[in-house]
Short mmCIF file of N, CA and C and ligand atoms in Angstrom, two decimals:
data_model
loop_
_atom_site.label_atom_id
_atom_site.label_comp_id
_atom_site.label_asym_id
_atom_site.label_seq_id
_atom_site.Cartn_x
_atom_site.Cartn_y
_atom_site.Cartn_z
N MET A 407 -39.07 14.58 73.22
CA MET A 407 -38.51 13.45 73.98
C MET A 407 -37.48 13.98 74.97
N ILE A 408 -37.58 13.51 76.21
CA ILE A 408 -36.64 13.92 77.26
C ILE A 408 -35.65 12.77 77.49
N ALA A 409 -34.36 13.11 77.53
CA ALA A 409 -33.34 12.11 77.86
C ALA A 409 -33.03 12.21 79.34
N ILE A 410 -32.93 11.06 79.99
CA ILE A 410 -32.59 11.07 81.42
C ILE A 410 -31.50 10.03 81.68
N GLY A 411 -30.56 10.40 82.55
CA GLY A 411 -29.49 9.47 82.88
C GLY A 411 -28.91 9.82 84.23
N CYS A 412 -28.19 8.85 84.80
CA CYS A 412 -27.61 9.06 86.14
C CYS A 412 -26.49 8.07 86.38
N ASP A 413 -25.74 8.29 87.45
CA ASP A 413 -24.83 7.24 87.93
C ASP A 413 -25.50 6.57 89.13
N HIS A 414 -24.74 5.71 89.82
CA HIS A 414 -25.31 4.97 90.96
C HIS A 414 -25.83 5.91 92.05
N GLY A 415 -25.20 7.09 92.18
CA GLY A 415 -25.62 8.05 93.20
C GLY A 415 -26.97 8.67 92.90
N GLY A 416 -27.41 8.58 91.65
CA GLY A 416 -28.65 9.24 91.25
C GLY A 416 -29.80 8.32 90.94
N VAL A 417 -29.58 7.01 91.12
CA VAL A 417 -30.62 6.04 90.71
C VAL A 417 -31.96 6.26 91.41
N GLU A 418 -31.92 6.47 92.71
CA GLU A 418 -33.19 6.60 93.45
C GLU A 418 -33.91 7.89 93.08
N LEU A 419 -33.16 8.97 92.96
CA LEU A 419 -33.80 10.24 92.57
C LEU A 419 -34.34 10.15 91.14
N LYS A 420 -33.61 9.44 90.29
CA LYS A 420 -34.09 9.29 88.91
C LYS A 420 -35.46 8.63 88.88
N LYS A 421 -35.69 7.66 89.76
CA LYS A 421 -37.01 7.00 89.82
C LYS A 421 -38.11 8.00 90.12
N GLU A 422 -37.83 8.92 91.03
CA GLU A 422 -38.82 9.96 91.40
C GLU A 422 -39.08 10.89 90.22
N ILE A 423 -38.03 11.25 89.52
CA ILE A 423 -38.17 12.15 88.37
C ILE A 423 -38.94 11.45 87.25
N ILE A 424 -38.67 10.18 87.05
CA ILE A 424 -39.39 9.42 86.01
C ILE A 424 -40.87 9.32 86.37
N LYS A 425 -41.16 9.15 87.64
CA LYS A 425 -42.56 9.10 88.09
C LYS A 425 -43.26 10.41 87.71
N TYR A 426 -42.58 11.51 87.96
CA TYR A 426 -43.13 12.83 87.59
C TYR A 426 -43.33 12.93 86.07
N LEU A 427 -42.33 12.50 85.30
CA LEU A 427 -42.42 12.59 83.83
C LEU A 427 -43.61 11.77 83.32
N GLU A 428 -43.78 10.60 83.89
CA GLU A 428 -44.89 9.74 83.47
C GLU A 428 -46.24 10.36 83.84
N GLU A 429 -46.33 10.90 85.06
CA GLU A 429 -47.58 11.54 85.50
C GLU A 429 -47.95 12.71 84.60
N GLN A 430 -46.92 13.42 84.13
CA GLN A 430 -47.15 14.61 83.30
C GLN A 430 -47.30 14.25 81.82
N GLY A 431 -47.13 13.00 81.49
CA GLY A 431 -47.29 12.55 80.11
C GLY A 431 -46.12 12.86 79.19
N TYR A 432 -44.95 13.09 79.76
CA TYR A 432 -43.75 13.33 78.93
C TYR A 432 -43.27 12.01 78.33
N GLU A 433 -42.80 12.07 77.10
CA GLU A 433 -42.09 10.93 76.53
C GLU A 433 -40.64 11.06 76.98
N TYR A 434 -40.03 9.98 77.39
CA TYR A 434 -38.65 10.05 77.85
C TYR A 434 -37.91 8.80 77.47
N LYS A 435 -36.61 8.91 77.46
CA LYS A 435 -35.76 7.74 77.24
C LYS A 435 -34.74 7.69 78.38
N ASP A 436 -34.71 6.56 79.06
CA ASP A 436 -33.82 6.39 80.21
C ASP A 436 -32.52 5.71 79.74
N TYR A 437 -31.43 6.47 79.81
CA TYR A 437 -30.13 5.99 79.32
C TYR A 437 -29.31 5.28 80.39
N GLY A 438 -29.92 4.97 81.55
CA GLY A 438 -29.19 4.30 82.61
C GLY A 438 -28.47 5.29 83.51
N THR A 439 -27.78 4.80 84.46
CA THR A 439 -27.61 3.43 84.89
C THR A 439 -28.89 2.96 85.56
N TYR A 440 -29.03 1.67 85.70
CA TYR A 440 -30.31 1.14 86.20
C TYR A 440 -30.20 0.49 87.57
N THR A 441 -28.99 0.38 88.10
CA THR A 441 -28.82 -0.25 89.42
C THR A 441 -27.94 0.63 90.30
N SER A 442 -27.85 0.27 91.57
CA SER A 442 -27.02 1.05 92.49
C SER A 442 -25.57 0.57 92.50
N ASP A 443 -25.21 -0.32 91.59
CA ASP A 443 -23.81 -0.76 91.48
C ASP A 443 -22.94 0.41 91.03
N SER A 444 -21.78 0.52 91.63
CA SER A 444 -20.89 1.64 91.32
C SER A 444 -20.56 1.67 89.82
N CYS A 445 -20.63 2.88 89.25
CA CYS A 445 -20.36 3.03 87.81
C CYS A 445 -19.74 4.41 87.58
N ASP A 446 -19.43 4.71 86.33
CA ASP A 446 -18.73 5.95 86.00
C ASP A 446 -19.69 6.95 85.35
N TYR A 447 -19.90 8.08 86.02
CA TYR A 447 -20.89 9.06 85.51
C TYR A 447 -20.61 9.57 84.09
N PRO A 448 -19.31 9.64 83.63
CA PRO A 448 -19.13 10.16 82.26
C PRO A 448 -19.85 9.34 81.19
N VAL A 449 -19.98 8.05 81.44
CA VAL A 449 -20.66 7.17 80.46
C VAL A 449 -22.08 7.67 80.21
N TYR A 450 -22.78 8.00 81.28
CA TYR A 450 -24.20 8.37 81.17
C TYR A 450 -24.35 9.83 80.74
N ALA A 451 -23.41 10.66 81.17
CA ALA A 451 -23.42 12.06 80.72
C ALA A 451 -23.30 12.10 79.20
N LYS A 452 -22.40 11.29 78.66
CA LYS A 452 -22.17 11.29 77.20
C LYS A 452 -23.37 10.72 76.45
N LYS A 453 -23.99 9.69 76.98
CA LYS A 453 -25.16 9.10 76.31
C LYS A 453 -26.27 10.14 76.19
N VAL A 454 -26.55 10.86 77.28
CA VAL A 454 -27.63 11.85 77.27
C VAL A 454 -27.24 13.05 76.39
N ALA A 455 -26.00 13.49 76.50
CA ALA A 455 -25.55 14.63 75.69
C ALA A 455 -25.65 14.31 74.20
N HIS A 456 -25.22 13.12 73.81
CA HIS A 456 -25.27 12.75 72.39
C HIS A 456 -26.71 12.59 71.91
N ALA A 457 -27.59 12.13 72.76
CA ALA A 457 -29.00 12.01 72.37
C ALA A 457 -29.56 13.38 71.99
N ILE A 458 -29.09 14.41 72.66
CA ILE A 458 -29.55 15.78 72.36
C ILE A 458 -28.87 16.29 71.09
N ILE A 459 -27.58 16.14 71.02
CA ILE A 459 -26.84 16.63 69.84
C ILE A 459 -27.30 15.91 68.57
N ASP A 460 -27.62 14.63 68.69
CA ASP A 460 -28.08 13.86 67.52
C ASP A 460 -29.54 14.14 67.17
N GLY A 461 -30.22 14.93 68.00
CA GLY A 461 -31.60 15.31 67.70
C GLY A 461 -32.63 14.27 68.12
N GLU A 462 -32.17 13.25 68.84
CA GLU A 462 -33.09 12.21 69.32
C GLU A 462 -33.99 12.75 70.44
N CYS A 463 -33.40 13.62 71.26
CA CYS A 463 -34.12 14.20 72.40
C CYS A 463 -33.92 15.71 72.40
N GLU A 464 -34.90 16.44 72.95
CA GLU A 464 -34.79 17.92 72.98
C GLU A 464 -34.07 18.42 74.22
N LYS A 465 -34.36 17.78 75.35
CA LYS A 465 -33.76 18.22 76.61
C LYS A 465 -33.33 17.01 77.41
N GLY A 466 -32.43 17.27 78.39
CA GLY A 466 -31.95 16.15 79.19
C GLY A 466 -31.93 16.46 80.67
N ILE A 467 -31.94 15.38 81.44
CA ILE A 467 -31.84 15.46 82.90
C ILE A 467 -30.74 14.49 83.31
N LEU A 468 -29.75 15.00 84.04
CA LEU A 468 -28.64 14.14 84.49
C LEU A 468 -28.50 14.24 86.00
N ILE A 469 -28.32 13.11 86.63
CA ILE A 469 -28.24 13.08 88.09
C ILE A 469 -27.03 12.26 88.54
N CYS A 470 -26.23 12.86 89.42
CA CYS A 470 -25.19 12.07 90.12
C CYS A 470 -25.25 12.48 91.58
N GLY A 471 -24.23 12.16 92.34
CA GLY A 471 -24.28 12.50 93.76
C GLY A 471 -24.38 13.99 93.99
N THR A 472 -23.57 14.74 93.26
CA THR A 472 -23.54 16.19 93.41
C THR A 472 -24.17 16.94 92.24
N GLY A 473 -24.27 16.28 91.11
CA GLY A 473 -24.69 16.95 89.86
C GLY A 473 -23.52 17.62 89.15
N ILE A 474 -22.34 17.54 89.78
CA ILE A 474 -21.20 18.29 89.24
C ILE A 474 -20.44 17.49 88.18
N GLY A 475 -20.00 16.29 88.53
CA GLY A 475 -19.18 15.51 87.60
C GLY A 475 -19.92 15.22 86.30
N ILE A 476 -21.18 14.89 86.44
CA ILE A 476 -21.99 14.53 85.27
C ILE A 476 -22.23 15.77 84.38
N GLY A 477 -22.31 16.93 85.04
CA GLY A 477 -22.52 18.19 84.30
C GLY A 477 -21.25 18.67 83.61
N ILE A 478 -20.13 18.53 84.30
CA ILE A 478 -18.84 18.93 83.70
C ILE A 478 -18.62 18.10 82.43
N THR A 479 -18.88 16.81 82.53
CA THR A 479 -18.69 15.93 81.37
C THR A 479 -19.62 16.34 80.22
N ALA A 480 -20.87 16.54 80.52
CA ALA A 480 -21.84 16.89 79.46
C ALA A 480 -21.43 18.18 78.77
N ASN A 481 -20.92 19.14 79.54
CA ASN A 481 -20.57 20.44 78.97
C ASN A 481 -19.34 20.40 78.06
N LYS A 482 -18.64 19.28 78.05
CA LYS A 482 -17.49 19.16 77.14
C LYS A 482 -17.93 18.82 75.72
N ILE A 483 -19.20 18.48 75.57
CA ILE A 483 -19.71 18.13 74.24
C ILE A 483 -20.31 19.38 73.60
N LYS A 484 -19.80 19.71 72.43
CA LYS A 484 -20.18 20.95 71.75
C LYS A 484 -21.69 21.02 71.54
N GLY A 485 -22.23 22.15 71.93
CA GLY A 485 -23.67 22.34 71.75
C GLY A 485 -24.47 22.04 73.00
N ILE A 486 -23.79 21.42 73.99
CA ILE A 486 -24.48 21.14 75.26
C ILE A 486 -24.31 22.32 76.20
N ARG A 487 -25.42 22.69 76.81
CA ARG A 487 -25.41 23.70 77.87
C ARG A 487 -26.11 23.07 79.08
N ALA A 488 -25.29 22.46 79.91
CA ALA A 488 -25.81 21.76 81.09
C ALA A 488 -25.70 22.66 82.30
N ALA A 489 -26.79 22.80 83.03
CA ALA A 489 -26.82 23.70 84.18
C ALA A 489 -27.14 22.93 85.46
N LEU A 490 -26.27 23.08 86.44
CA LEU A 490 -26.52 22.50 87.76
C LEU A 490 -27.53 23.39 88.47
N CYS A 491 -28.66 22.86 88.82
CA CYS A 491 -29.71 23.67 89.47
C CYS A 491 -30.18 23.00 90.76
N HIS A 492 -29.99 23.72 91.85
CA HIS A 492 -30.49 23.22 93.12
C HIS A 492 -31.52 24.16 93.71
N ASP A 493 -32.04 25.04 92.87
CA ASP A 493 -33.14 25.92 93.27
C ASP A 493 -33.96 26.25 92.04
N VAL A 494 -35.20 26.63 92.27
CA VAL A 494 -36.15 26.86 91.17
C VAL A 494 -35.78 28.11 90.38
N PHE A 495 -35.27 29.14 91.06
CA PHE A 495 -34.88 30.38 90.37
C PHE A 495 -33.84 30.08 89.29
N SER A 496 -32.83 29.30 89.66
CA SER A 496 -31.76 28.97 88.69
C SER A 496 -32.31 28.18 87.51
N ALA A 497 -33.23 27.28 87.77
CA ALA A 497 -33.81 26.46 86.69
C ALA A 497 -34.54 27.36 85.69
N GLN A 498 -35.26 28.34 86.21
CA GLN A 498 -35.98 29.29 85.33
C GLN A 498 -34.99 30.17 84.58
N ALA A 499 -34.03 30.72 85.31
CA ALA A 499 -33.07 31.66 84.70
C ALA A 499 -32.21 30.99 83.64
N THR A 500 -31.81 29.76 83.89
CA THR A 500 -30.92 29.12 82.91
C THR A 500 -31.65 28.75 81.63
N ARG A 501 -32.94 28.54 81.70
CA ARG A 501 -33.73 28.34 80.47
C ARG A 501 -33.89 29.69 79.76
N GLU A 502 -34.27 30.72 80.50
CA GLU A 502 -34.55 32.03 79.87
C GLU A 502 -33.30 32.67 79.31
N HIS A 503 -32.18 32.56 80.02
CA HIS A 503 -30.96 33.28 79.64
C HIS A 503 -29.97 32.44 78.85
N ASN A 504 -29.80 31.17 79.27
CA ASN A 504 -28.74 30.32 78.67
C ASN A 504 -29.29 29.29 77.69
N ASP A 505 -30.61 29.20 77.59
CA ASP A 505 -31.22 28.14 76.77
C ASP A 505 -30.58 26.79 77.10
N ALA A 506 -30.40 26.55 78.40
CA ALA A 506 -29.77 25.28 78.83
C ALA A 506 -30.56 24.11 78.28
N ASN A 507 -29.84 23.10 77.78
CA ASN A 507 -30.55 21.93 77.24
C ASN A 507 -30.44 20.70 78.15
N ILE A 508 -29.67 20.83 79.22
CA ILE A 508 -29.63 19.76 80.24
C ILE A 508 -29.67 20.39 81.62
N VAL A 509 -30.47 19.82 82.51
CA VAL A 509 -30.42 20.21 83.92
C VAL A 509 -29.71 19.09 84.66
N THR A 510 -28.79 19.46 85.55
CA THR A 510 -28.13 18.43 86.35
C THR A 510 -28.50 18.63 87.82
N LEU A 511 -28.62 17.50 88.51
CA LEU A 511 -29.07 17.49 89.90
C LEU A 511 -28.16 16.63 90.75
N GLY A 512 -27.97 17.02 91.99
CA GLY A 512 -27.19 16.24 92.94
C GLY A 512 -28.12 15.54 93.91
N ALA A 513 -28.19 14.22 93.79
CA ALA A 513 -29.12 13.46 94.63
C ALA A 513 -28.70 13.45 96.10
N ARG A 514 -27.40 13.77 96.34
CA ARG A 514 -26.95 13.82 97.74
C ARG A 514 -27.03 15.24 98.29
N VAL A 515 -27.57 16.14 97.48
CA VAL A 515 -27.62 17.56 97.88
C VAL A 515 -29.05 18.00 98.19
N ILE A 516 -29.99 17.62 97.33
CA ILE A 516 -31.38 18.06 97.53
C ILE A 516 -32.31 16.84 97.57
N GLY A 517 -33.50 17.06 98.11
CA GLY A 517 -34.50 16.00 98.21
C GLY A 517 -35.36 15.92 96.95
N PRO A 518 -36.16 14.85 96.86
CA PRO A 518 -36.96 14.62 95.66
C PRO A 518 -38.03 15.67 95.40
N GLY A 519 -38.60 16.24 96.47
CA GLY A 519 -39.66 17.25 96.28
C GLY A 519 -39.14 18.46 95.54
N LEU A 520 -38.01 18.98 95.98
CA LEU A 520 -37.40 20.15 95.33
C LEU A 520 -36.89 19.76 93.94
N ALA A 521 -36.32 18.59 93.83
CA ALA A 521 -35.78 18.15 92.52
C ALA A 521 -36.89 18.12 91.47
N VAL A 522 -38.04 17.62 91.83
CA VAL A 522 -39.16 17.55 90.87
C VAL A 522 -39.62 18.96 90.49
N LYS A 523 -39.67 19.86 91.45
CA LYS A 523 -40.06 21.25 91.14
C LYS A 523 -39.05 21.90 90.20
N ILE A 524 -37.78 21.62 90.40
CA ILE A 524 -36.72 22.16 89.54
C ILE A 524 -36.89 21.61 88.12
N VAL A 525 -37.12 20.32 88.02
CA VAL A 525 -37.30 19.70 86.69
C VAL A 525 -38.55 20.28 86.01
N ASP A 526 -39.61 20.43 86.77
CA ASP A 526 -40.86 20.97 86.22
C ASP A 526 -40.62 22.39 85.68
N THR A 527 -39.91 23.19 86.43
CA THR A 527 -39.60 24.56 85.99
C THR A 527 -38.70 24.54 84.76
N PHE A 528 -37.71 23.70 84.79
CA PHE A 528 -36.77 23.59 83.65
C PHE A 528 -37.52 23.22 82.37
N LEU A 529 -38.40 22.25 82.47
CA LEU A 529 -39.09 21.76 81.26
C LEU A 529 -40.17 22.72 80.77
N ASN A 530 -40.66 23.57 81.67
CA ASN A 530 -41.79 24.44 81.29
C ASN A 530 -41.41 25.90 81.10
N THR A 531 -40.14 26.20 81.07
CA THR A 531 -39.69 27.58 80.85
C THR A 531 -39.04 27.70 79.48
N GLU A 532 -39.54 28.64 78.70
CA GLU A 532 -39.00 28.86 77.35
C GLU A 532 -37.77 29.76 77.39
N PHE A 533 -36.91 29.61 76.41
CA PHE A 533 -35.79 30.54 76.21
C PHE A 533 -36.38 31.91 75.85
N SER A 534 -35.80 32.98 76.36
CA SER A 534 -36.34 34.33 76.12
C SER A 534 -36.20 34.77 74.67
N ASN A 535 -35.18 34.25 74.00
CA ASN A 535 -34.87 34.68 72.62
C ASN A 535 -34.42 36.13 72.53
N ASP A 536 -34.13 36.76 73.65
CA ASP A 536 -33.61 38.13 73.64
C ASP A 536 -32.29 38.15 72.89
N GLU A 537 -32.10 39.23 72.13
CA GLU A 537 -30.89 39.32 71.29
C GLU A 537 -29.61 39.18 72.13
N ARG A 538 -29.60 39.81 73.31
CA ARG A 538 -28.37 39.77 74.11
C ARG A 538 -28.05 38.35 74.57
N HIS A 539 -29.09 37.59 74.85
CA HIS A 539 -28.85 36.20 75.28
C HIS A 539 -28.45 35.32 74.11
N VAL A 540 -29.07 35.55 72.96
CA VAL A 540 -28.70 34.80 71.74
C VAL A 540 -27.23 35.05 71.43
N ASN A 541 -26.84 36.31 71.53
CA ASN A 541 -25.46 36.73 71.25
C ASN A 541 -24.47 36.09 72.22
N ARG A 542 -24.85 36.03 73.49
CA ARG A 542 -23.95 35.45 74.51
C ARG A 542 -23.80 33.95 74.31
N ILE A 543 -24.88 33.29 73.95
CA ILE A 543 -24.82 31.84 73.72
C ILE A 543 -23.94 31.56 72.51
N ARG A 544 -24.05 32.39 71.48
CA ARG A 544 -23.18 32.24 70.31
C ARG A 544 -21.71 32.36 70.72
N GLN A 545 -21.43 33.32 71.58
CA GLN A 545 -20.04 33.51 72.05
C GLN A 545 -19.51 32.30 72.83
N MET A 546 -20.39 31.59 73.51
CA MET A 546 -19.97 30.39 74.26
C MET A 546 -19.30 29.38 73.35
N GLU A 547 -19.78 29.28 72.14
CA GLU A 547 -19.32 28.26 71.20
C GLU A 547 -18.04 28.66 70.47
N GLU A 548 -17.64 29.94 70.65
CA GLU A 548 -16.41 30.40 69.97
C GLU A 548 -15.18 30.04 70.82
N ASP A 549 -14.05 29.82 70.13
CA ASP A 549 -12.82 29.50 70.86
C ASP A 549 -12.25 30.74 71.56
C1 RB5 B 297 -19.93 9.06 92.95
O1 RB5 B 297 -19.47 8.59 94.17
C2 RB5 B 297 -19.84 10.57 92.91
O2 RB5 B 297 -18.52 10.95 92.79
C3 RB5 B 297 -20.65 11.09 91.75
O3 RB5 B 297 -21.98 10.69 91.88
C4 RB5 B 297 -20.70 12.59 91.61
O4 RB5 B 297 -21.04 13.23 92.78
C5 RB5 B 297 -19.54 13.22 90.95
O5 RB5 B 297 -19.49 14.41 90.67
#
């Protein structure tokens, strides 16, 4: 199950991403927001992050105007590794190296065509499981 959420800045791009998820046959849960009315991105970042931590969803997609605020918020929740990706290389690398569990996108930064390719790469790239990467991810969680 894929968790998806956004603020008002990401509503239109979220529709495009959901279209892609449906075409590809992914199961997903849309945590809002659902309208272009101004809202607070931390609300949706936390909903998606908790869905992953609680084991309800395996991966998440978060969208705001820049992808930054929503990603900073998600990364404050222990166990979340949210990666801002505005290119396909980063989407692949963050799965292979960081085992990122959320991809964040800025709807005011990139267009829907690239965003869908980034999401496709993120969802279809496995973690490398290399010892050095496992070790580094473990260190992330230490104080
Ligand atoms: C909302 O105007 C905007 O601040 C938000 O979507 C995001 O870009 C924050 O990081």
